[in-house]
Short mmCIF file of C-alpha atoms and ligand atoms in Angstrom, two decimals:
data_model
loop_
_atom_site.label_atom_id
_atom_site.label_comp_id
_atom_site.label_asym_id
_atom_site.label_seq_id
_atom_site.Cartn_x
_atom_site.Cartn_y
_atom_site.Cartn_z
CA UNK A 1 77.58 -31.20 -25.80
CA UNK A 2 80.53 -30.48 -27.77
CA UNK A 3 78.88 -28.53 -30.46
CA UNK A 4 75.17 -27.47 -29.23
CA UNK A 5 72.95 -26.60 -32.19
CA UNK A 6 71.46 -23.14 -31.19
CA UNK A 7 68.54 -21.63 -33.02
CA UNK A 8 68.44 -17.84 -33.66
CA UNK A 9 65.05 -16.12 -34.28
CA UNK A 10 65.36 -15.12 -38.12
CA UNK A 11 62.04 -12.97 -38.96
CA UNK A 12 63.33 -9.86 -38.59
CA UNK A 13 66.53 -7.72 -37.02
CA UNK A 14 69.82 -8.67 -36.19
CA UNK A 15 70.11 -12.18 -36.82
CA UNK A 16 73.24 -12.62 -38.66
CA UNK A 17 75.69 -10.91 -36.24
CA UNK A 18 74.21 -13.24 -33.56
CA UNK A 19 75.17 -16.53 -35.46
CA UNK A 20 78.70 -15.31 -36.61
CA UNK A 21 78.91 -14.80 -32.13
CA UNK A 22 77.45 -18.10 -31.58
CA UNK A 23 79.73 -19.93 -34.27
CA UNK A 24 82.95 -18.49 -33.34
CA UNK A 25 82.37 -19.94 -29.64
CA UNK A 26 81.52 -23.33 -31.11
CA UNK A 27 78.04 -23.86 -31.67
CA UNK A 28 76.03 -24.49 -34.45
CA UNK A 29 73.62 -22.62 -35.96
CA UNK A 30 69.98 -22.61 -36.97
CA UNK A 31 67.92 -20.03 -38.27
CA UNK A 32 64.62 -20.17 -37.11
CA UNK A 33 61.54 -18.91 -39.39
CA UNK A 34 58.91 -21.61 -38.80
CA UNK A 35 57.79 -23.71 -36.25
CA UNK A 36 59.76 -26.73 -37.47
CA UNK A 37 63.10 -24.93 -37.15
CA UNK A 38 62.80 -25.06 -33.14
CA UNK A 39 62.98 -28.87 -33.22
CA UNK A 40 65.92 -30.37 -31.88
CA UNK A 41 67.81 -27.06 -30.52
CA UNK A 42 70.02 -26.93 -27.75
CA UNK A 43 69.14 -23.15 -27.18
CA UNK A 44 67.79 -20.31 -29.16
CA UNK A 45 68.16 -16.00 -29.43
CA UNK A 46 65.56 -13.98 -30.00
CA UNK A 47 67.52 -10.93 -31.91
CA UNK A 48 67.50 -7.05 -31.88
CA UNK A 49 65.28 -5.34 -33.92
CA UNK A 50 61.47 -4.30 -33.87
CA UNK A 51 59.57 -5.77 -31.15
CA UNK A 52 56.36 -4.94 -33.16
CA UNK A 53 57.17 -6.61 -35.91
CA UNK A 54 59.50 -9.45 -34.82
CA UNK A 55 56.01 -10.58 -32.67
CA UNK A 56 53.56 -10.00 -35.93
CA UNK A 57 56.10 -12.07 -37.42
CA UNK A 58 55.53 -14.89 -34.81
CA UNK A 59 51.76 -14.90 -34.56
CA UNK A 60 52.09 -15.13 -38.27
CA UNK A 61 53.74 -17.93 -38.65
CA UNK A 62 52.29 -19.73 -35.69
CA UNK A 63 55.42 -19.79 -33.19
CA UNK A 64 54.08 -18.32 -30.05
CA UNK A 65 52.61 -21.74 -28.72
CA UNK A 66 56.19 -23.83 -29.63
CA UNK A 67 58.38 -21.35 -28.54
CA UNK A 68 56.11 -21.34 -25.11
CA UNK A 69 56.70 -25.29 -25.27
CA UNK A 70 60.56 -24.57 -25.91
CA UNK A 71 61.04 -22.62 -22.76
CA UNK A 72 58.74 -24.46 -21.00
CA UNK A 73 60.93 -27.95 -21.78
CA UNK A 74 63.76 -26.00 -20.21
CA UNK A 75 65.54 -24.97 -23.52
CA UNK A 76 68.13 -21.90 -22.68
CA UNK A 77 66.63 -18.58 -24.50
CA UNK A 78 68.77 -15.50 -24.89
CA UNK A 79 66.80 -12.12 -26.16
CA UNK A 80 68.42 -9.23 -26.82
CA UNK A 81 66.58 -5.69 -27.40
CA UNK A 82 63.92 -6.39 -29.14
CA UNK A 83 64.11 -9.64 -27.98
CA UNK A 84 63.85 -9.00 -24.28
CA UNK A 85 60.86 -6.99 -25.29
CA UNK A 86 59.11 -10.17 -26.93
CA UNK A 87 59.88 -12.14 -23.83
CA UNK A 88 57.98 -9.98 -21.27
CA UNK A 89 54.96 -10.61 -19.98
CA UNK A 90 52.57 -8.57 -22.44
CA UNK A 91 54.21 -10.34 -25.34
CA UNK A 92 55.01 -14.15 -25.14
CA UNK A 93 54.97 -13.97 -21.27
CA UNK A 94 58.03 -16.26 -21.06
CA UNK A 95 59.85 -14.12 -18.50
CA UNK A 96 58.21 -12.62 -15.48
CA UNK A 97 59.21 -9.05 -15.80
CA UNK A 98 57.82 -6.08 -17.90
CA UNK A 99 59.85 -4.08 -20.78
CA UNK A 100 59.60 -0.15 -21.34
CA UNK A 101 59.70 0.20 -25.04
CA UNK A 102 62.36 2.87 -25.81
CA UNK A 103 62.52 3.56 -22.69
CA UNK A 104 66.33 6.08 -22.98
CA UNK A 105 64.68 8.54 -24.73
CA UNK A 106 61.60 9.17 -27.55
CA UNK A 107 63.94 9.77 -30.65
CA UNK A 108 66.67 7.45 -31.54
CA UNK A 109 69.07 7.76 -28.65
CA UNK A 110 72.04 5.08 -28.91
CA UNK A 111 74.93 4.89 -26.21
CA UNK A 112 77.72 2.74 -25.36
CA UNK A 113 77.95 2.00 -21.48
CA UNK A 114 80.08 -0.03 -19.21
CA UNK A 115 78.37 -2.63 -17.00
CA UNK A 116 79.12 -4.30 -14.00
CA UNK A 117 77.20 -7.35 -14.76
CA UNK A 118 76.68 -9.99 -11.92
CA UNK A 119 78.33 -12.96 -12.47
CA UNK A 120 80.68 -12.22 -15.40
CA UNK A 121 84.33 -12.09 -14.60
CA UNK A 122 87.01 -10.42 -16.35
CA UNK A 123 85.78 -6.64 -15.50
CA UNK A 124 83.11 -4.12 -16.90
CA UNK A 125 81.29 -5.20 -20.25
CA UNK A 126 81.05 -2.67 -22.70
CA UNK A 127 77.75 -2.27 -23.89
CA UNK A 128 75.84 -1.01 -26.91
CA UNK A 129 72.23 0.52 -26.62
CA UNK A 130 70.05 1.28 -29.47
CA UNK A 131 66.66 2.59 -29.01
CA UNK A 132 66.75 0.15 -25.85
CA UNK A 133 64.74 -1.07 -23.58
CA UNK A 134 65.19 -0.80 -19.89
CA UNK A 135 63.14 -3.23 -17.52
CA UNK A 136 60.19 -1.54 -15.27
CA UNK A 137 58.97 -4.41 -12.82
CA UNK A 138 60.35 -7.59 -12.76
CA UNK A 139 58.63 -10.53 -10.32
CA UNK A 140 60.49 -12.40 -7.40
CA UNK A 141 62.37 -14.96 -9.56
CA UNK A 142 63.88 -12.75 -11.81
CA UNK A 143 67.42 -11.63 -11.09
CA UNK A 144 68.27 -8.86 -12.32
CA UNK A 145 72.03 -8.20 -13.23
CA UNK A 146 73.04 -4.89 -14.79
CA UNK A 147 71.30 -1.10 -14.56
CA UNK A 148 72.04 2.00 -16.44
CA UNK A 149 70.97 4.87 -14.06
CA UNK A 150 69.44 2.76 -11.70
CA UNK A 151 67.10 1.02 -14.50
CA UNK A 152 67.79 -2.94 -14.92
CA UNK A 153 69.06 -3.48 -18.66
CA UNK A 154 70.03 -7.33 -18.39
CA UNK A 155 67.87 -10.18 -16.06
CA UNK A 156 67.73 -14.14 -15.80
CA UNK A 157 65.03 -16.44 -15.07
CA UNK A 158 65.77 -19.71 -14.87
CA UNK A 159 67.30 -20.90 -17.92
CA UNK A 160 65.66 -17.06 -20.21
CA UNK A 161 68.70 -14.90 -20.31
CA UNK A 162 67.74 -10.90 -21.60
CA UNK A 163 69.50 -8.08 -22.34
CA UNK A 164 68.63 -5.00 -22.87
CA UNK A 165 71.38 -3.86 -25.36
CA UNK A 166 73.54 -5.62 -28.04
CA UNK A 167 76.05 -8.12 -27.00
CA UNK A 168 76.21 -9.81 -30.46
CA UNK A 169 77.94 -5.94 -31.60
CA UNK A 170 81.07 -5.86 -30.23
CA UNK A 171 84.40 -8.20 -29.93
CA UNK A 172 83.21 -8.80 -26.17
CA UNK A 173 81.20 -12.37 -26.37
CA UNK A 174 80.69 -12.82 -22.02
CA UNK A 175 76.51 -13.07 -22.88
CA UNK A 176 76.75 -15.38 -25.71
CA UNK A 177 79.51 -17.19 -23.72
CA UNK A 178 77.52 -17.29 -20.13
CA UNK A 179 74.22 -18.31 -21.92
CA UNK A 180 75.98 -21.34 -23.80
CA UNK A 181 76.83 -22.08 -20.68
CA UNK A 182 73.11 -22.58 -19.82
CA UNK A 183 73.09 -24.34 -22.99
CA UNK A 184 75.97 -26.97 -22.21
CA UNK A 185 75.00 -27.23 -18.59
CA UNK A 186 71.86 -29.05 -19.69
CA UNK A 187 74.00 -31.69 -21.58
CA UNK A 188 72.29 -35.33 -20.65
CA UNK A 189 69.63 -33.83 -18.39
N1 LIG B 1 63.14 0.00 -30.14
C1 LIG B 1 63.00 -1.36 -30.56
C2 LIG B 1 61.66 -1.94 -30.11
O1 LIG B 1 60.96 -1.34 -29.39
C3 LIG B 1 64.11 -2.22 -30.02
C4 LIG B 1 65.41 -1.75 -30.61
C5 LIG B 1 66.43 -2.81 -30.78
O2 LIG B 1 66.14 -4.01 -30.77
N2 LIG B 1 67.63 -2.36 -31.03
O3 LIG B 1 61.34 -3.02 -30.50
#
C-alpha cells in the first residue's frame, strides 16, 4: 500500500491541517461528509474541534452506523480532541474508554507539553492541548500511552488510535506516522 487513501472527518474542526499531515507522509486524501465518502478508505481521522457538534453533524447525515461498520471491518481510525471524545463510549462507542470533556480546566486553558509516549522512538513528543480532553476510565483492552499529571491523554485499541491533543499542529508527525502504520500494516489482509 504505497499510497493508502485515508479519509478525514470533514463536518466540522480541524480538518485541513490533518490532510496537509497525512499528504506530506504519502497518503491520499479524502474528505469525508457523507456516508459514501467512507467507501474504499484505507484509514480515516476524526479531527479536533467540537465534540457536540462534530456528533450532531454525524447523526445528521446518517454516519454513525457506517463508521461503526468501518471500525468494525478493521479500518485504522485516528481521533484527535474532539475526536477522541466522539470515539468513547457515550458517543459512537467505538473505543472502550470514557472522555472528560474539558477536562484541564472550565475556561479555555491551552498548553504545550512534552510526552513520553509508548512506543514512539526518537524522544519526547511535543504536544499541543486545547480545551482537551483527558481520559477517565478506560476498559482492559485499551492501552493507554501518554498522561499529563497522571491523566491518560493518548490510548489504542486495536487498530482506534486517540489522542487527546493536536498532533496534526506542529512539524512533529510520530501519530500520523505510527497510525499509517496501522494503515499499511493491513496491506493484503
Ligand atoms: N473542547 C472540545 C470538545 O469538548 C474539544 C476541543 C478540541 O477538539 N480542541 O469537544
Amino acid at each position: 500500500m504505497d499510497r493508502p487513501l485515508v479519509g478525514v472527518l470533514a463536518l466540522q474542526g480541524g480538518f485541513e491541517a490533518h490532510s496537509r499531515v497525512l499528504r506530506g507522509l504519502g497518503a491520499q486524501v479524502r474528505e469525508v461528509r457523507v456516508p459514501g465518502d467512507l467507501e474504499g478508505l484505507d484509514g480515516l481521522v476524526m479531527p479536533g474541534g467540537e465534540s457536540t457538534v462534530m456528533s450532531l453533524g454525524i447523526e445528521r447525515e446518517g454516519l454513525a452506523e457506517p463508521l461503526r461498520a468501518l471500525a468494525g471491518a478493521g479500518t485504522p481510525i485516528l481521533g484527535t480532541c474532539a475526536g477522541l471524545i466522539v470515539l468513547d463510549r457515550e458517543h459512537l462507542g467505538l473505543m472502550d474508554l470514557v472522555a472528560r470533556r474539558n477536562a484541564f480546566g472550565r475556561q479555555v486553558r491551552s498548553f504545550e507539553a512534552d510526552l513520553d509516549f509508548a512506543g514512539l522512538e526518537g524522544g519526547p513528543l511535543r504536544a499541543v492541548f486545547i480545551r482537551a480532553p483527558w481520559i477517565d476510565e478506560a476498559g482492559a483492552d485499551v492501552a493507554l500511552l501518554a498522561e499529563v499529571d497522571g491523566h491518560a491523554v493518548a490510548a489504542q485499541q486495536g487498530n482506534l488510535l486517540a489522542v487527546a491533543f493536536h498532533p496534526e499542529l506542529d512539524d512533529d508527525a510520530r501519530v500520523h506516522e505510527r497510525f499509517l502504520e496501522l494503515v499499511r500494516g493491513r496491506g493484503g489482509a
